[in-house]
Tab-separated table of C-alpha atoms and ligand atoms in Angstrom:
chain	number	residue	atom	x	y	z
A	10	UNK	CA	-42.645	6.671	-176.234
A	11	UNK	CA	-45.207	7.440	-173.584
A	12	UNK	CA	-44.258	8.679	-170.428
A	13	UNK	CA	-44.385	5.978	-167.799
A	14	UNK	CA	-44.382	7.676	-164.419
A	15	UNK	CA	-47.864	6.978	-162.875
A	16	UNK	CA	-49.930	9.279	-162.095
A	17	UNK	CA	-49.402	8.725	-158.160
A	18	UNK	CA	-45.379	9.052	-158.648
A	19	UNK	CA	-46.222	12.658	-160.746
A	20	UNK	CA	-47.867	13.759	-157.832
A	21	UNK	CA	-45.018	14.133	-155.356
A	22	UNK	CA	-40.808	14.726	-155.810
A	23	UNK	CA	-38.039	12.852	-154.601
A	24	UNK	CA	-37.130	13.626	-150.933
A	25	UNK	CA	-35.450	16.834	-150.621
A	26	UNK	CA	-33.864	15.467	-147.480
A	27	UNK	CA	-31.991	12.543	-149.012
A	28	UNK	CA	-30.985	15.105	-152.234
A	29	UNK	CA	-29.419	17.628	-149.503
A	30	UNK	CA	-27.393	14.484	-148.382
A	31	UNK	CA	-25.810	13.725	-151.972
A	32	UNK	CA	-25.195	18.141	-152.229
A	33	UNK	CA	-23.156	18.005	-149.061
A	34	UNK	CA	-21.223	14.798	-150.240
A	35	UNK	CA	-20.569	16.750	-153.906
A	36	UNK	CA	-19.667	19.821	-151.984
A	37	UNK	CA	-17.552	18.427	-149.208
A	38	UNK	CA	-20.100	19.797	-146.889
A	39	UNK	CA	-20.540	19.094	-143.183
A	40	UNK	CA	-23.826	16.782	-143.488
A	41	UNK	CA	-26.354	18.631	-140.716
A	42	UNK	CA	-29.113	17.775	-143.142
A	43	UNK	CA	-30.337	14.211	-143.009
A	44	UNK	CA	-30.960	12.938	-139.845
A	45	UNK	CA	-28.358	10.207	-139.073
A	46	UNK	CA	-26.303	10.032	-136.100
A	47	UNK	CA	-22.215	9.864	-137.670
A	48	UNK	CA	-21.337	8.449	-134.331
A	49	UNK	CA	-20.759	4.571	-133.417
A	50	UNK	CA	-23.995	2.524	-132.731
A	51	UNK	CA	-23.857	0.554	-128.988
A	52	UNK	CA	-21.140	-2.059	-128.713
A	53	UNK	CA	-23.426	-4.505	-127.064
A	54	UNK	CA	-25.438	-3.958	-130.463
A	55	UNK	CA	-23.250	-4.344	-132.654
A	56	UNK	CA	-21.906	-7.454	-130.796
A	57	UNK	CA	-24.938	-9.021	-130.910
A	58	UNK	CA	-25.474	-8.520	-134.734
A	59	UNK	CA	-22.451	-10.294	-135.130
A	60	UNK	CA	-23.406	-13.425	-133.035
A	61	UNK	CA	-26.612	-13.458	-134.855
A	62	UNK	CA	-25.163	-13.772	-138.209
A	63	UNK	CA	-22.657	-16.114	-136.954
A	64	UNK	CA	-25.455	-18.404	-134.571
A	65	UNK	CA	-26.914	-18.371	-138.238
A	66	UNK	CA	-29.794	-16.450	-138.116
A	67	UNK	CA	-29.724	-15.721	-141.727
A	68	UNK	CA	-33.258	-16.663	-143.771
A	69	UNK	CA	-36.456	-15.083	-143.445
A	70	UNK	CA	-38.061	-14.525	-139.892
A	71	UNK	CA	-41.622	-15.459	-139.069
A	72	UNK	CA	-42.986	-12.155	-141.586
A	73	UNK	CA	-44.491	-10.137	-138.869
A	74	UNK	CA	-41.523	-10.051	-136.799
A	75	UNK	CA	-39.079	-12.557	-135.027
A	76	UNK	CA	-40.153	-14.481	-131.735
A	77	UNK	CA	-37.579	-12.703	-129.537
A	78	UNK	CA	-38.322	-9.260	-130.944
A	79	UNK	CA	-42.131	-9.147	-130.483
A	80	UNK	CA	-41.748	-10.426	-126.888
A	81	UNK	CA	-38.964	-7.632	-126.240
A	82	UNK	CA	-41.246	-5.036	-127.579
A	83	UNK	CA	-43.922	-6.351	-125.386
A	84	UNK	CA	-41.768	-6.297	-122.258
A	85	UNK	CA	-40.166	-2.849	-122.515
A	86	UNK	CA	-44.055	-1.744	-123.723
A	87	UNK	CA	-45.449	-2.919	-119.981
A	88	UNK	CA	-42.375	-1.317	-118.556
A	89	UNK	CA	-42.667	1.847	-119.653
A	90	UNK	CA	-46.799	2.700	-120.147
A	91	UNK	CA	-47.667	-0.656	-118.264
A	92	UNK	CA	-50.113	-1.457	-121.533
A	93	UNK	CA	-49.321	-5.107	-122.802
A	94	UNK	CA	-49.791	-5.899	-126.366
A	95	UNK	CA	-50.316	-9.542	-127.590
A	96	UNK	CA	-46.973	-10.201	-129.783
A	97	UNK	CA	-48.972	-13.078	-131.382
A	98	UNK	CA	-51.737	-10.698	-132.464
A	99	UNK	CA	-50.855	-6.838	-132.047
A	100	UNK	CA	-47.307	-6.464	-133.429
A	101	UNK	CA	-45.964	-6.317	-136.875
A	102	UNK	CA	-41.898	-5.321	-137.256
A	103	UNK	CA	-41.545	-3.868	-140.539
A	104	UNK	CA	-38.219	-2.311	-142.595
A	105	UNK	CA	-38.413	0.859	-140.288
A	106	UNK	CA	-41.164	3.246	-139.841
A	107	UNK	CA	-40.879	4.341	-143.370
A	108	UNK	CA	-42.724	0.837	-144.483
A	109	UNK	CA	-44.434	1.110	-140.975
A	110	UNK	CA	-46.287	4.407	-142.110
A	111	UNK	CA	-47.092	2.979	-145.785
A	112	UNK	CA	-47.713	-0.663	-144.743
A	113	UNK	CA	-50.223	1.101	-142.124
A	114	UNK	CA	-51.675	3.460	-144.740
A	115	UNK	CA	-52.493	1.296	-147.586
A	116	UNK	CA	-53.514	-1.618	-144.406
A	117	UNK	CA	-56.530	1.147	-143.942
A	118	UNK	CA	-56.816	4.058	-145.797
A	119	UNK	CA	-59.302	3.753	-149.065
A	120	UNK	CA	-59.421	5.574	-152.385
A	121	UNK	CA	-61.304	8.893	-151.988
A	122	UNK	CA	-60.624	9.495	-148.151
A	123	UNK	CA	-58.820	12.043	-146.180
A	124	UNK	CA	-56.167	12.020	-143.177
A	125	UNK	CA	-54.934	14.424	-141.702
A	126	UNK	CA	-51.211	15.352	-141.793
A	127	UNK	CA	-49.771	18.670	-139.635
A	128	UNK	CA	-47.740	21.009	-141.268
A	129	UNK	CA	-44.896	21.500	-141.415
A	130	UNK	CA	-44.941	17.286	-141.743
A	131	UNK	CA	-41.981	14.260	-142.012
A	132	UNK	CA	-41.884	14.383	-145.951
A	133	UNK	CA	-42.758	10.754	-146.398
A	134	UNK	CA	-46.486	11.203	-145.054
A	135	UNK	CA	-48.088	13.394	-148.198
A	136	UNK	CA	-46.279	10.867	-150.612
A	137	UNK	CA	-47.872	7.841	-148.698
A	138	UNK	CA	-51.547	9.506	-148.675
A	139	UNK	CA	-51.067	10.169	-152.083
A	140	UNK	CA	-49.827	6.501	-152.504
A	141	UNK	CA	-53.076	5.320	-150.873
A	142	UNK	CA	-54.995	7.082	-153.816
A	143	UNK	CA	-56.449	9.353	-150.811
A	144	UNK	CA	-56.434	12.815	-149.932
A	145	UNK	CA	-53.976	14.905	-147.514
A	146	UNK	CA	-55.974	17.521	-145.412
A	147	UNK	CA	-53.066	19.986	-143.439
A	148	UNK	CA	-53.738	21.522	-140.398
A	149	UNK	CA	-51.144	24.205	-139.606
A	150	UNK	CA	-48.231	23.786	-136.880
A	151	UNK	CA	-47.901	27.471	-136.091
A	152	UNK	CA	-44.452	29.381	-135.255
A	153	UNK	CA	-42.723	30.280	-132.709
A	154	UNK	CA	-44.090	27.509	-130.635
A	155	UNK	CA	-45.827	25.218	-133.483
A	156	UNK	CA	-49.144	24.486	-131.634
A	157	UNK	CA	-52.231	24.127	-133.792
A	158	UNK	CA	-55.859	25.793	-133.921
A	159	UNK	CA	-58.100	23.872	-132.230
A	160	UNK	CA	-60.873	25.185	-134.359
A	161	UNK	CA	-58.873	24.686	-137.801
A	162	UNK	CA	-58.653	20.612	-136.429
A	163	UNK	CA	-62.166	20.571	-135.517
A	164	UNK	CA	-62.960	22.157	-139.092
A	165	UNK	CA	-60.776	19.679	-140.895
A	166	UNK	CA	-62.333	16.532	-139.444
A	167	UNK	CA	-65.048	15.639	-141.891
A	168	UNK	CA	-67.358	12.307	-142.979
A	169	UNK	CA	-64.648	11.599	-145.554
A	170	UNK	CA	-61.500	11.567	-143.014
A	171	UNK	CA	-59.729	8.281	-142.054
A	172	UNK	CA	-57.115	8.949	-140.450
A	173	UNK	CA	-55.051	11.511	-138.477
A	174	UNK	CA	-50.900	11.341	-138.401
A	175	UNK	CA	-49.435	12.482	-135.389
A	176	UNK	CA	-45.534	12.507	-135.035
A	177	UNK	CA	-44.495	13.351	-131.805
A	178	UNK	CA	-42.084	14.202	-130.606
A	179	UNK	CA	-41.956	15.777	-133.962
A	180	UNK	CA	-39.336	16.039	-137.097
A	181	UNK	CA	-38.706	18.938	-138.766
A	182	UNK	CA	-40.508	21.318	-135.375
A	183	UNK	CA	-39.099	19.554	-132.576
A	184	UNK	CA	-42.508	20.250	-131.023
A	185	UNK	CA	-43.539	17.718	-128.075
A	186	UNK	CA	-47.405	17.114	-128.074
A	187	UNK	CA	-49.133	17.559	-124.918
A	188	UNK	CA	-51.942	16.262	-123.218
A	189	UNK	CA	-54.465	18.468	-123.951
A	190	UNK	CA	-53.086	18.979	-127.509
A	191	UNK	CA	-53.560	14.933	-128.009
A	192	UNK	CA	-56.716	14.752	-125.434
A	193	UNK	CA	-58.804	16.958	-128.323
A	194	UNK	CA	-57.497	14.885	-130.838
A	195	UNK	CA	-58.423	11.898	-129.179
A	196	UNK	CA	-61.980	13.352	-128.953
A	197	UNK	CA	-62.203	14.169	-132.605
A	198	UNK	CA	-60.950	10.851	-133.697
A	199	UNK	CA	-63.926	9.035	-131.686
A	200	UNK	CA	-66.356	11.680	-132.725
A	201	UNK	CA	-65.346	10.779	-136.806
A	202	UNK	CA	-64.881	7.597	-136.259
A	203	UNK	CA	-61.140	7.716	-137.591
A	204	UNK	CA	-58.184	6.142	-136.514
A	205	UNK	CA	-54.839	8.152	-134.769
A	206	UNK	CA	-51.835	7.130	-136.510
A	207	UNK	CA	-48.601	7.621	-134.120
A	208	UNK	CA	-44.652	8.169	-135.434
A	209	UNK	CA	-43.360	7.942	-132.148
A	210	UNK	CA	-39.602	7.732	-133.739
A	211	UNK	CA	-38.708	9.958	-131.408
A	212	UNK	CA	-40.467	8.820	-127.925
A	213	UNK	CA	-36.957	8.770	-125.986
A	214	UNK	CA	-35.630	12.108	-127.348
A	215	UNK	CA	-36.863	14.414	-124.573
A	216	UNK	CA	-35.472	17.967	-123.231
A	217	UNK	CA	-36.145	19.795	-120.397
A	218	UNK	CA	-39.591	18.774	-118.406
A	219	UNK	CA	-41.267	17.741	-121.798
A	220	UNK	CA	-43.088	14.184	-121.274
A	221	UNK	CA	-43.963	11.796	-124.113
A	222	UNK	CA	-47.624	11.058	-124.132
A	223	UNK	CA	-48.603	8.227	-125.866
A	224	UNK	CA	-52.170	8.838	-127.834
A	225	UNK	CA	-53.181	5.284	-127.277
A	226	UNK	CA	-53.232	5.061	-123.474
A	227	UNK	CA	-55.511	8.162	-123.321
A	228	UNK	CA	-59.502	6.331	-122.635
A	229	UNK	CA	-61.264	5.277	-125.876
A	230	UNK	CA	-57.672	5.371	-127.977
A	231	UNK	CA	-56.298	1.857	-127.675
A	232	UNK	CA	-58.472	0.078	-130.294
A	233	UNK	CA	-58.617	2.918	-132.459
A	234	UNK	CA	-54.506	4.456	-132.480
A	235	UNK	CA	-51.766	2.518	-134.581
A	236	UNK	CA	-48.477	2.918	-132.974
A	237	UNK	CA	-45.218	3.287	-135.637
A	238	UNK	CA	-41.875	3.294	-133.886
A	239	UNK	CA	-38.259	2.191	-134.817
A	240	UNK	CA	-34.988	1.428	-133.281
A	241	UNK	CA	-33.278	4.048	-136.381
A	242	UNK	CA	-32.663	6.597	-133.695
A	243	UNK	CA	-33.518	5.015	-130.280
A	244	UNK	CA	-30.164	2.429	-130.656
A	245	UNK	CA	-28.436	4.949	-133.448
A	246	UNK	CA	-28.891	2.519	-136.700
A	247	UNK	CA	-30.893	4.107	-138.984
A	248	UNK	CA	-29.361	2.018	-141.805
A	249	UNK	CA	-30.721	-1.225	-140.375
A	250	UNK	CA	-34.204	-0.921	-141.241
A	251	UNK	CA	-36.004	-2.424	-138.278
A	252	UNK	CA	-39.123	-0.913	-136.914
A	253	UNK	CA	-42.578	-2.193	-135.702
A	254	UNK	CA	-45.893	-1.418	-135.745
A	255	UNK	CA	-48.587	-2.437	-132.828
A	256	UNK	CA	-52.406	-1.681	-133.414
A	257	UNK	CA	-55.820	-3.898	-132.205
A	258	UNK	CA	-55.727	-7.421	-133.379
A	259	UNK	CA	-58.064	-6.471	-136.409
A	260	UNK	CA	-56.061	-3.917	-137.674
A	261	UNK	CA	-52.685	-5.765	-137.483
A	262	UNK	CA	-54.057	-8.549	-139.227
A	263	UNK	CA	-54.771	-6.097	-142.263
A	264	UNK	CA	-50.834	-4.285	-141.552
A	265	UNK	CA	-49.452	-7.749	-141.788
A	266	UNK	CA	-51.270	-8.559	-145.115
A	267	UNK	CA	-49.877	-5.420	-146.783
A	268	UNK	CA	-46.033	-5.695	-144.739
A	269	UNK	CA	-45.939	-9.305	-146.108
A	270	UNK	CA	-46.525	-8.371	-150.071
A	271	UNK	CA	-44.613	-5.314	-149.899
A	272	UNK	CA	-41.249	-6.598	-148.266
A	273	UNK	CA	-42.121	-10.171	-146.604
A	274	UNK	CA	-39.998	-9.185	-143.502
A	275	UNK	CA	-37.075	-7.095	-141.871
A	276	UNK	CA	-33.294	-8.085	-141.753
A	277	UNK	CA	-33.556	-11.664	-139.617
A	278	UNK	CA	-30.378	-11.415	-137.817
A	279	UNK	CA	-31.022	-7.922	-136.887
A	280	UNK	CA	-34.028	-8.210	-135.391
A	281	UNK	CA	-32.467	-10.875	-133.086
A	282	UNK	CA	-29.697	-8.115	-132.014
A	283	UNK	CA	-32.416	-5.615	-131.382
A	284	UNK	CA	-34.237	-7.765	-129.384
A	285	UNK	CA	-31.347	-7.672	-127.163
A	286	UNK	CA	-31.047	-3.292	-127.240
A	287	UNK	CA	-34.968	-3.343	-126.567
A	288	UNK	CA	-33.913	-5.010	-122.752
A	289	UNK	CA	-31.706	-2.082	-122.899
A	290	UNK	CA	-32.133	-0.533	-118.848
A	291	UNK	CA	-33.927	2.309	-118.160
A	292	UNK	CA	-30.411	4.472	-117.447
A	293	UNK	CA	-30.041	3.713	-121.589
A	294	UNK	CA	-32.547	6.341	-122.361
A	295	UNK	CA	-31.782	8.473	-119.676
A	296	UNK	CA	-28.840	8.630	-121.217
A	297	UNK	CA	-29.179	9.327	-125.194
A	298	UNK	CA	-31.548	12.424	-123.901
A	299	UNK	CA	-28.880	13.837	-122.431
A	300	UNK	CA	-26.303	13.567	-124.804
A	301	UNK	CA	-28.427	14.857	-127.192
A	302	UNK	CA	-29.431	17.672	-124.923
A	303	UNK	CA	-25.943	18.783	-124.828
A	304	UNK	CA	-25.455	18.858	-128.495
A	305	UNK	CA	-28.981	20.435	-128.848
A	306	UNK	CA	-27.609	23.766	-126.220
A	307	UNK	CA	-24.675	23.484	-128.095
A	308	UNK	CA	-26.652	24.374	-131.599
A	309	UNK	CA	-28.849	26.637	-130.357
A	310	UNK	CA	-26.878	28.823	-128.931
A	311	UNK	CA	-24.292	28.823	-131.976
A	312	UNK	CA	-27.035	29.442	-134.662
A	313	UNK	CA	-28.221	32.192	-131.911
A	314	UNK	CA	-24.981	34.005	-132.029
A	315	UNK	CA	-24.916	33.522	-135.974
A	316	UNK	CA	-28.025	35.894	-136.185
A	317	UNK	CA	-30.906	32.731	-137.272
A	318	UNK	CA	-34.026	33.081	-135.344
A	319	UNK	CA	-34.348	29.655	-133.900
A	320	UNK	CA	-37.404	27.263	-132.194
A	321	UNK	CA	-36.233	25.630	-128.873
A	322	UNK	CA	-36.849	21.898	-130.012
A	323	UNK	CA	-38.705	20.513	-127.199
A	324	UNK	CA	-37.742	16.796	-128.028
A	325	UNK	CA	-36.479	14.755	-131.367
A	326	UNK	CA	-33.029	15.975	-132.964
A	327	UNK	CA	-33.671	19.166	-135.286
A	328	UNK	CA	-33.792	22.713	-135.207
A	329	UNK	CA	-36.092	24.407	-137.286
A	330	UNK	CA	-34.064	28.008	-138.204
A	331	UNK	CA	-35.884	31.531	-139.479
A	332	UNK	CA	-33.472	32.596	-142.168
A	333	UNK	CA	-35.199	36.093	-142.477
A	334	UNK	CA	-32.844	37.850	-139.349
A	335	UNK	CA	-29.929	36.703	-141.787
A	336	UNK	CA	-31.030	38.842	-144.822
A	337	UNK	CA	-32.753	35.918	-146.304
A	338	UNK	CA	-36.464	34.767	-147.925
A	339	UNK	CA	-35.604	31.565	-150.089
A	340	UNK	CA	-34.916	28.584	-147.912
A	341	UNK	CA	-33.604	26.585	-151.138
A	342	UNK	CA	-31.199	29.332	-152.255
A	343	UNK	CA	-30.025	30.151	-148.549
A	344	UNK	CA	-29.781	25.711	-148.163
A	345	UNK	CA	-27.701	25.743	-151.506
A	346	UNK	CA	-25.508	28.759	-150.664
A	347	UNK	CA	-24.832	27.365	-147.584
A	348	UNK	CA	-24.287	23.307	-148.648
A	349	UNK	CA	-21.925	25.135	-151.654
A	350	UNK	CA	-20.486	28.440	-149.989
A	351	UNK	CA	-19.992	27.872	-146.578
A	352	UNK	CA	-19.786	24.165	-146.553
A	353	UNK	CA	-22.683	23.276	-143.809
A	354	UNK	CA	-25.146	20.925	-145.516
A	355	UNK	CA	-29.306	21.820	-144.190
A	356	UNK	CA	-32.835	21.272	-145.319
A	357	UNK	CA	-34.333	23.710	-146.888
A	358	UNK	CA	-37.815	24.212	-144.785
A	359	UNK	CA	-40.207	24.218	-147.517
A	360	UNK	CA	-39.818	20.022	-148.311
A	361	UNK	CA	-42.033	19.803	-144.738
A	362	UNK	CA	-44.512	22.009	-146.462
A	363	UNK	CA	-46.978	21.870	-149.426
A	364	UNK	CA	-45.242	23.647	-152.141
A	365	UNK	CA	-48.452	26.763	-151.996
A	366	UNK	CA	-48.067	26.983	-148.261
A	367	UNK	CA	-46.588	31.118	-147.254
A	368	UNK	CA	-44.802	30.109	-144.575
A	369	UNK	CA	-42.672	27.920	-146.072
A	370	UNK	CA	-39.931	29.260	-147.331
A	371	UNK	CA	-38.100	31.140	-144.299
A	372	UNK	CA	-37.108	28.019	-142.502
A	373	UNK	CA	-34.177	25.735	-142.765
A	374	UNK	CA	-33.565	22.546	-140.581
A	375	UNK	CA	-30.085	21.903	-138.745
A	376	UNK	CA	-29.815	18.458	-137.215
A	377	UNK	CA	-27.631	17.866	-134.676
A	378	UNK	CA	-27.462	13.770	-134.079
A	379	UNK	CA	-23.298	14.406	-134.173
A	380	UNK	CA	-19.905	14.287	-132.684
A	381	UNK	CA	-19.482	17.099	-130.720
A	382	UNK	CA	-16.738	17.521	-133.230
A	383	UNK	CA	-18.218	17.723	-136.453
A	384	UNK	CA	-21.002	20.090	-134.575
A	385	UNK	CA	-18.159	22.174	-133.039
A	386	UNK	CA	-16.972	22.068	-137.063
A	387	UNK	CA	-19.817	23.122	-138.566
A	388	UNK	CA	-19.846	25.785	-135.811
A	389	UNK	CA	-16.808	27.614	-136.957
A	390	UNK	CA	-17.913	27.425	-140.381
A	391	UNK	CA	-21.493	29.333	-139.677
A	392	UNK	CA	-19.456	31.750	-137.985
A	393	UNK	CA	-17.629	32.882	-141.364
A	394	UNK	CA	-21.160	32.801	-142.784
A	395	UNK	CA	-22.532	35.598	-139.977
A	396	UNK	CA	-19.022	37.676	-141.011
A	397	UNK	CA	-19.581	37.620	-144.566
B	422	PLP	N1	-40.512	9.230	-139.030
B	422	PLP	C1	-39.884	10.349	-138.703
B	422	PLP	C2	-40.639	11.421	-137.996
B	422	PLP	C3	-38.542	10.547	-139.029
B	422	PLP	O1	-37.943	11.684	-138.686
B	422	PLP	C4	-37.845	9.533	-139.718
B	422	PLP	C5	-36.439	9.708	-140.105
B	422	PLP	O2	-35.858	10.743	-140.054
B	422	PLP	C6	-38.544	8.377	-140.050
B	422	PLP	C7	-39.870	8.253	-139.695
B	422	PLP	C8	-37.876	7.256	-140.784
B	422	PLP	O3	-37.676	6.234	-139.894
B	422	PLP	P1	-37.065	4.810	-140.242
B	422	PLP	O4	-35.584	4.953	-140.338
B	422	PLP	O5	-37.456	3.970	-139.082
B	422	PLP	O6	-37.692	4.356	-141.504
């Protein structure tokens, strides 16, 4: 028989990230590898769920995204930037920013082209290029502090690019974009003609003075950025699949096109419950940063005293480790021994980088979206690693 995987499906592997999930659950290992929180979601949240379900709000939703939902989006949108988006016209919610990205991609990226993808990248954003039948062009994040070459962008950008992906704050780096940083790209993109694509996943996951700054409220970026956001780790429910995408009129009507075929719409009755978190007051936010602040000098400083050489995440929920201070040069074989050996579950560093990429194989990535308790577990454990 012929081999059936398509040539697209050849040309990438399964996410490393979800396999390091299903090693720590062989292995008994503490899971500080896939980034889900393993605490409760918010009551109110959950509450309303439930009277969704039970008010009956159980077939399909209008397919780009229920009434209530756009309009929340809208109004926390004005709040926060002061930009207002037409929900009848600019917003899409889609089954997280997963289908966000690849509804997005295919929406507007052509056989043949290029975007532009930093490395070390979110796994899912070479697969979707390569989904798109177009090209992935990497432009290097650079250690300790990740920042990129403006010359290497400026070289990259080309006739044949589309697109650029920017994820910040930013999964696996914890790097926070700033406004000069996003100011050049801004120029490029209007120089090339291409369009900024946005995973802002992350936007309320902030540490010390770091600001979010939104590419499409910088002059010239509004018509030409797509915005891709999600309530997975703003409300703490990554398994309920709700995210949204906003972009110009033109654009969304192309999103919706592609969101429609590929899923026809998120889960109905939870977009009417996350309608309700996106009202969510201001104090909300404040205070998810800070608990994850907490947890985040509470990982540092362990992995510190363990011996790992470690980035100061700047926002999102990860810490990207250098293994070489431990004796080590093989981020799979030091994720394994540690998922098998010492029971902590990581990511090996090299699934955010192309597989011919140096650099890539003397990280691993700790999450820490915990209990204090299973953090404060997986502490004690890392400490028999540093003895042994
Ligand atoms: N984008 C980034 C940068 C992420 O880190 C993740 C999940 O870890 C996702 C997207 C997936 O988001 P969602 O659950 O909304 O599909």
């Amino acid at each position: 028989m012929r081999n059936f995987a398509s040539l697209k499906a050849k040309q990438f592997t399964e996410s490393v990230i979800r396999e390091m999930s299903r090693v720590a659950a062989a292995h008994g290992a503490i899971n500080l590898a896939q980034g889900f929180p393993d605490f409760p979601a918010p009551q109110e949240l959950k509450e309303a769920a439930q009277r969704a379900i039970f008010a009956d709000h159980n077939q399909y939703a209008i397919t780009w995204g229920s009434k209530p939902l756009r309009d929340a989006i809208v109004w926390k949108t004005q709040r926060d930037y002061g930009v207002t988006w037409n929900p009848e016209t600019q917003l899409t919610v889609v089954c997280g920013s997963t289908e966000g990205m690849i509804a997005t991609l295919l929406a507007t990226i052509n056989p043949g082209e290029e975007v532009i993808v930093f490395e070390p990248f979110y796994e899912n954003y070479g697969a979707d290029v390569v989904l798109c039948g177009a090209t992935p062009r990497y432009v290097t994040l650079k250690a300790p502090d990740f920042s990129f070459d403006f010359e290497e962008l400026a070289a990259t950008f080309n006739e044949k690019t589309r697109a650029i992906i920017i994820n910040t704050p930013n999964n696996p780096t914890g790097k926070v974009f700033n406004k000069k940083e996003l100011e050049f790209i801004a120029e490029l993109c209007q120089r090339y003609d291409a369009l900024a694509i946005t995973d802002e996943i992350y936007e309320h996951i902030l540490y010390d003075d770091a600001k979010h700054e939104p590419i499409w409220t910088l002059p010239g970026m509004e018509e030409r950025t797509v915005v891709i956001n999600s309530v997975s780790k703003t409300y703490s429910v990554t398994g309920w699949r709700i995210g949204f995408v906003a972009a110009s009129a033109e654009l969304t009507a192309s999103i919706r096109k592609v969101h429609d075929f590929l899923t026809v719409g998120a889960a109905a009755p939870l977009q009417m419950a996350v309608a309700e978190a996106v009202r969510f007051e201001p104090q909300y936010y404040e205070e998810l940063a800070s608990f994850y602040r907490e947890r985040r000098d509470y990982l540092l400083k362990v992995l510190q005293e363990v011996g790992l050489g470690c980035v100061r995440p700047q926002g999102a929920y990860y810490i990207m480790a250098d293994i070489r201070p431990m004796g080590w040069d093989d981020d799979v074989a030091c994720a394994f021994h540690l998922a098998e050996k010492i029971g902590v579950a990581v990511v090996p560093g090299s699934s955010f980088y192309r597989p011919e990429q140096p650099d890539s194989h003397t990280f691993i990535r700790f999450c820490f979206c915990k209990k204090m308790e299973t953090l404060e577990a997986a502490a004690e454990r890392l400490r028999q690693w540093r003895k042994k």
